[in-house]
PDB file of C-alpha atoms in Angstrom:
ATOM      1  CA  PRO A   1      -4.916  12.506  -4.761  1.00  0.00           C
ATOM      2  CA  TYR A   2      -2.486  13.290  -1.682  1.00  0.00           C
ATOM      3  CA  ILE A   3      -2.127  11.242   1.200  1.00  0.00           C
ATOM      4  CA  SER A   4      -1.072  11.967   4.330  1.00  0.00           C
ATOM      5  CA  GLY A   5       0.065   8.875   6.044  1.00  0.00           C
ATOM      6  CA  GLY A   6       0.044   7.320   9.954  1.00  0.00           C
ATOM      7  CA  ALA A   7       1.517   4.489  11.524  1.00  0.00           C
ATOM      8  CA  ILE A   8      -0.887   3.733  13.713  1.00  0.00           C
ATOM      9  CA  GLY A   9      -4.485   2.811  11.235  1.00  0.00           C
ATOM     10  CA  HIS A  10      -5.469   5.878   9.793  1.00  0.00           C
ATOM     11  CA  THR A  11      -4.448   7.036   6.436  1.00  0.00           C
ATOM     12  CA  PHE A  12      -5.880   9.877   4.852  1.00  0.00           C
ATOM     13  CA  VAL A  13      -6.038  11.141   0.986  1.00  0.00           C
ATOM     14  CA  PHE A  14      -6.430  14.246   0.017  1.00  0.00           C
ATOM     15  CA  ASP A  15      -7.372  15.351  -3.595  1.00  0.00           C
ATOM     16  CA  GLY A  16      -5.701  17.598  -5.229  1.00  0.00           C
ATOM     17  CA  PRO A  17      -5.314  21.099  -5.298  1.00  0.00           C
ATOM     18  CA  LEU A  18      -5.533  21.293  -1.963  1.00  0.00           C
ATOM     19  CA  PRO A  19      -6.692  24.677  -1.046  1.00  0.00           C
ATOM     20  CA  SER A  20      -4.302  27.441   0.640  1.00  0.00           C
ATOM     21  CA  GLY A  21      -4.161  27.415   5.066  1.00  0.00           C
ATOM     22  CA  GLN A  22      -4.240  23.893   7.466  1.00  0.00           C
ATOM     23  CA  LEU A  23      -6.114  21.247   6.443  1.00  0.00           C
ATOM     24  CA  LYS A  24      -8.022  19.498   9.065  1.00  0.00           C
ATOM     25  CA  GLU A  25      -8.651  15.380   9.519  1.00  0.00           C
ATOM     26  CA  SER A  26     -13.032  16.161   8.015  1.00  0.00           C
ATOM     27  CA  ASP A  27     -11.293  17.809   5.482  1.00  0.00           C
ATOM     28  CA  ALA A  28      -9.801  14.012   3.994  1.00  0.00           C
ATOM     29  CA  ASP A  29     -11.745  13.228   0.170  1.00  0.00           C
ATOM     30  CA  ALA A  30     -11.207   9.499   2.226  1.00  0.00           C
ATOM     31  CA  HIS A  31     -10.638   7.964   5.905  1.00  0.00           C
ATOM     32  CA  LEU A  32      -9.006   3.952   5.127  1.00  0.00           C
ATOM     33  CA  THR A  33      -8.612   2.154   8.213  1.00  0.00           C
ATOM     34  CA  GLY A  34      -6.433  -0.535   9.071  1.00  0.00           C
ATOM     35  CA  PRO A  35      -5.594  -2.709  12.099  1.00  0.00           C
ATOM     36  CA  LEU A  36      -4.872  -1.368  14.764  1.00  0.00           C
ATOM     37  CA  SER A  37      -1.774  -1.306  15.973  1.00  0.00           C
ATOM     38  CA  SER A  38      -0.435  -2.598  12.492  1.00  0.00           C
ATOM     39  CA  TYR A  39       0.926   0.171  10.716  1.00  0.00           C
ATOM     40  CA  PHE A  40      -1.170   0.857   8.064  1.00  0.00           C
ATOM     41  CA  GLY A  41      -0.603   3.479   6.405  1.00  0.00           C
ATOM     42  CA  ALA A  42       3.818   3.302   7.408  1.00  0.00           C
ATOM     43  CA  SER A  43       4.069   3.556   3.385  1.00  0.00           C
ATOM     44  CA  VAL A  44       1.093   5.103   0.932  1.00  0.00           C
ATOM     45  CA  GLU A  45       2.303   5.047  -2.807  1.00  0.00           C
ATOM     46  CA  VAL A  46      -0.121   6.079  -6.092  1.00  0.00           C
ATOM     47  CA  ILE A  47       0.643   3.762  -8.355  1.00  0.00           C
ATOM     48  CA  GLY A  48      -1.081   4.058 -11.929  1.00  0.00           C
ATOM     49  CA  ASP A  49      -4.737   1.612 -12.855  1.00  0.00           C
ATOM     50  CA  LEU A  50      -3.963  -1.466 -12.340  1.00  0.00           C
ATOM     51  CA  ASP A  51      -7.630  -2.102 -12.891  1.00  0.00           C
ATOM     52  CA  ASP A  52      -8.000  -0.230 -15.408  1.00  0.00           C
ATOM     53  CA  ASP A  53     -10.602   1.625 -15.071  1.00  0.00           C
ATOM     54  CA  GLY A  54      -9.333   4.979 -16.035  1.00  0.00           C
ATOM     55  CA  THR A  55      -8.253   6.563 -12.482  1.00  0.00           C
ATOM     56  CA  ASP A  56      -4.744   5.318  -9.840  1.00  0.00           C
ATOM     57  CA  ASP A  57      -4.807   4.523  -7.238  1.00  0.00           C
ATOM     58  CA  LEU A  58      -3.234   3.520  -3.718  1.00  0.00           C
ATOM     59  CA  ILE A  59      -0.639   0.660  -2.300  1.00  0.00           C
ATOM     60  CA  VAL A  60      -0.777   0.557   1.690  1.00  0.00           C
ATOM     61  CA  GLY A  61       1.904  -0.425   3.688  1.00  0.00           C
ATOM     62  CA  SER A  62       1.069  -2.360   7.147  1.00  0.00           C
ATOM     63  CA  PRO A  63       4.171  -2.844   7.680  1.00  0.00           C
ATOM     64  CA  GLY A  64       3.317  -4.498  11.734  1.00  0.00           C
ATOM     65  CA  GLU A  65       0.435  -6.744  10.649  1.00  0.00           C
ATOM     66  CA  ARG A  66       0.988  -9.832  12.973  1.00  0.00           C
ATOM     67  CA  THR A  67      -0.103 -13.142  12.120  1.00  0.00           C
ATOM     68  CA  ALA A  68       0.202 -16.844  14.210  1.00  0.00           C
ATOM     69  CA  THR A  69       3.967 -16.771  12.632  1.00  0.00           C
ATOM     70  CA  GLY A  70       4.953 -13.167  13.738  1.00  0.00           C
ATOM     71  CA  TYR A  71       4.669  -9.498  12.162  1.00  0.00           C
ATOM     72  CA  ASP A  72       4.453 -10.549   8.979  1.00  0.00           C
ATOM     73  CA  GLY A  73       3.430  -7.073   7.377  1.00  0.00           C
ATOM     74  CA  ALA A  74       1.001  -6.488   4.360  1.00  0.00           C
ATOM     75  CA  LEU A  75      -0.552  -4.437   1.604  1.00  0.00           C
ATOM     76  CA  TYR A  76      -3.914  -3.520   0.612  1.00  0.00           C
ATOM     77  CA  PHE A  77      -4.569  -2.832  -2.612  1.00  0.00           C
ATOM     78  CA  PHE A  78      -7.407   0.286  -3.154  1.00  0.00           C
ATOM     79  CA  TYR A  79      -9.217   0.713  -6.428  1.00  0.00           C
ATOM     80  CA  GLY A  80      -9.568   4.491  -7.255  1.00  0.00           C
ATOM     81  CA  PRO A  81     -11.489   6.761  -6.391  1.00  0.00           C
ATOM     82  CA  GLN A  82     -12.484   6.826  -2.595  1.00  0.00           C
ATOM     83  CA  SER A  83     -14.284   8.538  -0.945  1.00  0.00           C
ATOM     84  CA  GLY A  84     -16.056   8.115   2.870  1.00  0.00           C
ATOM     85  CA  ASP A  85     -14.902   6.329   4.970  1.00  0.00           C
ATOM     86  CA  VAL A  86     -12.993   2.792   4.205  1.00  0.00           C
ATOM     87  CA  ALA A  87     -11.667  -0.420   6.401  1.00  0.00           C
ATOM     88  CA  HIS A  88      -9.106  -2.757   5.264  1.00  0.00           C
ATOM     89  CA  THR A  89     -11.762  -5.313   4.875  1.00  0.00           C
ATOM     90  CA  SER A  90     -12.795  -3.248   1.595  1.00  0.00           C
ATOM     91  CA  ALA A  91      -9.819  -3.463  -0.548  1.00  0.00           C
ATOM     92  CA  GLY A  92      -9.150  -4.904  -3.219  1.00  0.00           C
ATOM     93  CA  HIS A  93      -6.754  -7.348  -3.029  1.00  0.00           C
ATOM     94  CA  ARG A  94      -4.049  -7.912  -0.370  1.00  0.00           C
ATOM     95  CA  VAL A  95      -0.981  -9.314  -0.759  1.00  0.00           C
ATOM     96  CA  ALA A  96       0.648 -10.562   2.942  1.00  0.00           C
ATOM     97  CA  GLY A  97       3.913 -10.809   3.658  1.00  0.00           C
ATOM     98  CA  VAL A  98       6.208 -14.272   5.539  1.00  0.00           C
ATOM     99  CA  ALA A  99       6.847 -15.000   8.354  1.00  0.00           C
ATOM    100  CA  ASN A 100       8.737 -12.297  10.484  1.00  0.00           C
ATOM    101  CA  GLU A 101       9.016  -9.680   7.185  1.00  0.00           C
ATOM    102  CA  ASN A 102       7.282  -6.764   7.669  1.00  0.00           C
ATOM    103  CA  LEU A 103       5.998  -6.195   4.116  1.00  0.00           C
ATOM    104  CA  GLY A 104       5.069  -3.109   3.664  1.00  0.00           C
ATOM    105  CA  GLN A 105       7.851  -0.712   5.322  1.00  0.00           C
ATOM    106  CA  ALA A 106       8.522   1.302   1.664  1.00  0.00           C
ATOM    107  CA  LEU A 107       7.007   1.282  -1.210  1.00  0.00           C
ATOM    108  CA  ASP A 108       7.716   2.993  -4.704  1.00  0.00           C
ATOM    109  CA  ASN A 109       6.146   3.271  -7.978  1.00  0.00           C
ATOM    110  CA  ALA A 110       8.544   1.499 -10.435  1.00  0.00           C
ATOM    111  CA  GLY A 111       7.423   2.246 -13.755  1.00  0.00           C
ATOM    112  CA  ASP A 112       7.441  -0.369 -16.106  1.00  0.00           C
ATOM    113  CA  ILE A 113      10.141  -2.586 -15.408  1.00  0.00           C
ATOM    114  CA  ASN A 114       8.282  -5.394 -18.226  1.00  0.00           C
ATOM    115  CA  GLY A 115       6.820  -2.728 -20.308  1.00  0.00           C
ATOM    116  CA  ASP A 116       3.261  -4.367 -20.741  1.00  0.00           C
ATOM    117  CA  GLY A 117       2.315  -1.028 -20.428  1.00  0.00           C
ATOM    118  CA  MET A 118       1.081  -0.743 -16.621  1.00  0.00           C
ATOM    119  CA  ASP A 119       2.901   0.484 -13.584  1.00  0.00           C
ATOM    120  CA  ASP A 120       4.724  -2.425 -11.160  1.00  0.00           C
ATOM    121  CA  LEU A 121       6.084  -1.613  -7.610  1.00  0.00           C
ATOM    122  CA  PHE A 122       8.436  -1.498  -6.046  1.00  0.00           C
ATOM    123  CA  ALA A 123       7.795  -3.181  -1.677  1.00  0.00           C
ATOM    124  CA  ARG A 124      10.489  -2.912   0.712  1.00  0.00           C
ATOM    125  CA  SER A 125      10.172  -5.138   3.802  1.00  0.00           C
ATOM    126  CA  GLY A 126      13.113  -5.600   7.224  1.00  0.00           C
ATOM    127  CA  VAL A 127      14.285  -4.242   9.557  1.00  0.00           C
ATOM    128  CA  ALA A 128      17.633  -1.037   8.170  1.00  0.00           C
ATOM    129  CA  ALA A 129      19.801  -4.437   6.769  1.00  0.00           C
ATOM    130  CA  ASN A 130      18.150  -7.470   7.144  1.00  0.00           C
ATOM    131  CA  GLY A 131      16.004  -5.691   4.766  1.00  0.00           C
ATOM    132  CA  MET A 132      14.719  -6.940   0.885  1.00  0.00           C
ATOM    133  CA  VAL A 133      13.248  -5.194  -1.203  1.00  0.00           C
ATOM    134  CA  TYR A 134      10.176  -6.673  -3.275  1.00  0.00           C
ATOM    135  CA  LEU A 135       9.742  -6.229  -7.316  1.00  0.00           C
ATOM    136  CA  PHE A 136       5.352  -7.088  -8.647  1.00  0.00           C
ATOM    137  CA  TYR A 137       4.844  -6.542 -11.559  1.00  0.00           C
ATOM    138  CA  ALA A 138       1.176  -5.484 -12.556  1.00  0.00           C
ATOM    139  CA  PRO A 139      -1.130  -6.708 -12.977  1.00  0.00           C
ATOM    140  CA  ILE A 140      -1.131  -7.816  -8.727  1.00  0.00           C
ATOM    141  CA  GLY A 141      -3.866 -10.339  -8.729  1.00  0.00           C
ATOM    142  CA  ALA A 142      -1.540 -12.214  -7.723  1.00  0.00           C
ATOM    143  CA  PRO A 143       0.808 -13.617  -6.167  1.00  0.00           C
ATOM    144  CA  PRO A 144      -0.951 -14.904  -2.588  1.00  0.00           C
ATOM    145  CA  ASN A 145       2.352 -12.976  -0.222  1.00  0.00           C
ATOM    146  CA  SER A 146       6.110 -12.089  -0.729  1.00  0.00           C
ATOM    147  CA  SER A 147       7.302 -15.358  -0.768  1.00  0.00           C
ATOM    148  CA  VAL A 148       6.903 -16.002  -4.949  1.00  0.00           C
ATOM    149  CA  ALA A 149       7.541 -12.176  -5.873  1.00  0.00           C
ATOM    150  CA  PRO A 150       9.191 -12.128  -8.728  1.00  0.00           C
ATOM    151  CA  ALA A 151      11.909 -10.802  -8.165  1.00  0.00           C
ATOM    152  CA  ARG A 152      14.142  -9.760  -5.101  1.00  0.00           C
ATOM    153  CA  PHE A 153      16.669  -7.959  -4.520  1.00  0.00           C
TER     154      PHE A 153
END
C-alpha cells in the first residue's frame, strides 16, 4: 500500500498501483483517524504479516498523544487489509509510551532480527538528542508500554 500520513490526526492509505495524475483524499482505500491533536500519522510503517492472515499490517505513530503524565505518545497496529473510515479505537493493538517520551516519532521495519520468521519493529521516541529507539519483537501483543521493550538504544 501507499500511505499518506498527516500530523493532525489523519492517515490515508492507497493500495497500489497508483493511477497517474493527482490523487485526492477521497481516492484513498482507507482513512484512519486518531485522537485530536495527537499527531496521529506523524510516522507510518507497513510491516509484515503480524497476525498471520496473509496480508501486511500497518503501524501508525501518534507521538503527541497526551495522558495525565504528559505527551507519552502511542503506536497503533492496524491488521490489514483496511478499508473505509477506521478510527484509532478499532486498532488491533496499541502500545503506550511512558511519561513525556513522545513514542511514535519515527517507525522502521527492522526485518527479522530474532530469527522467528516475523518482521520486528524499531520505534523512536523523544526529541533530537533526548530520544530513544526501541526494538519490539513480533508478534507485538505485549508489552503494554515501551518501558518494557526487549531492547532500548
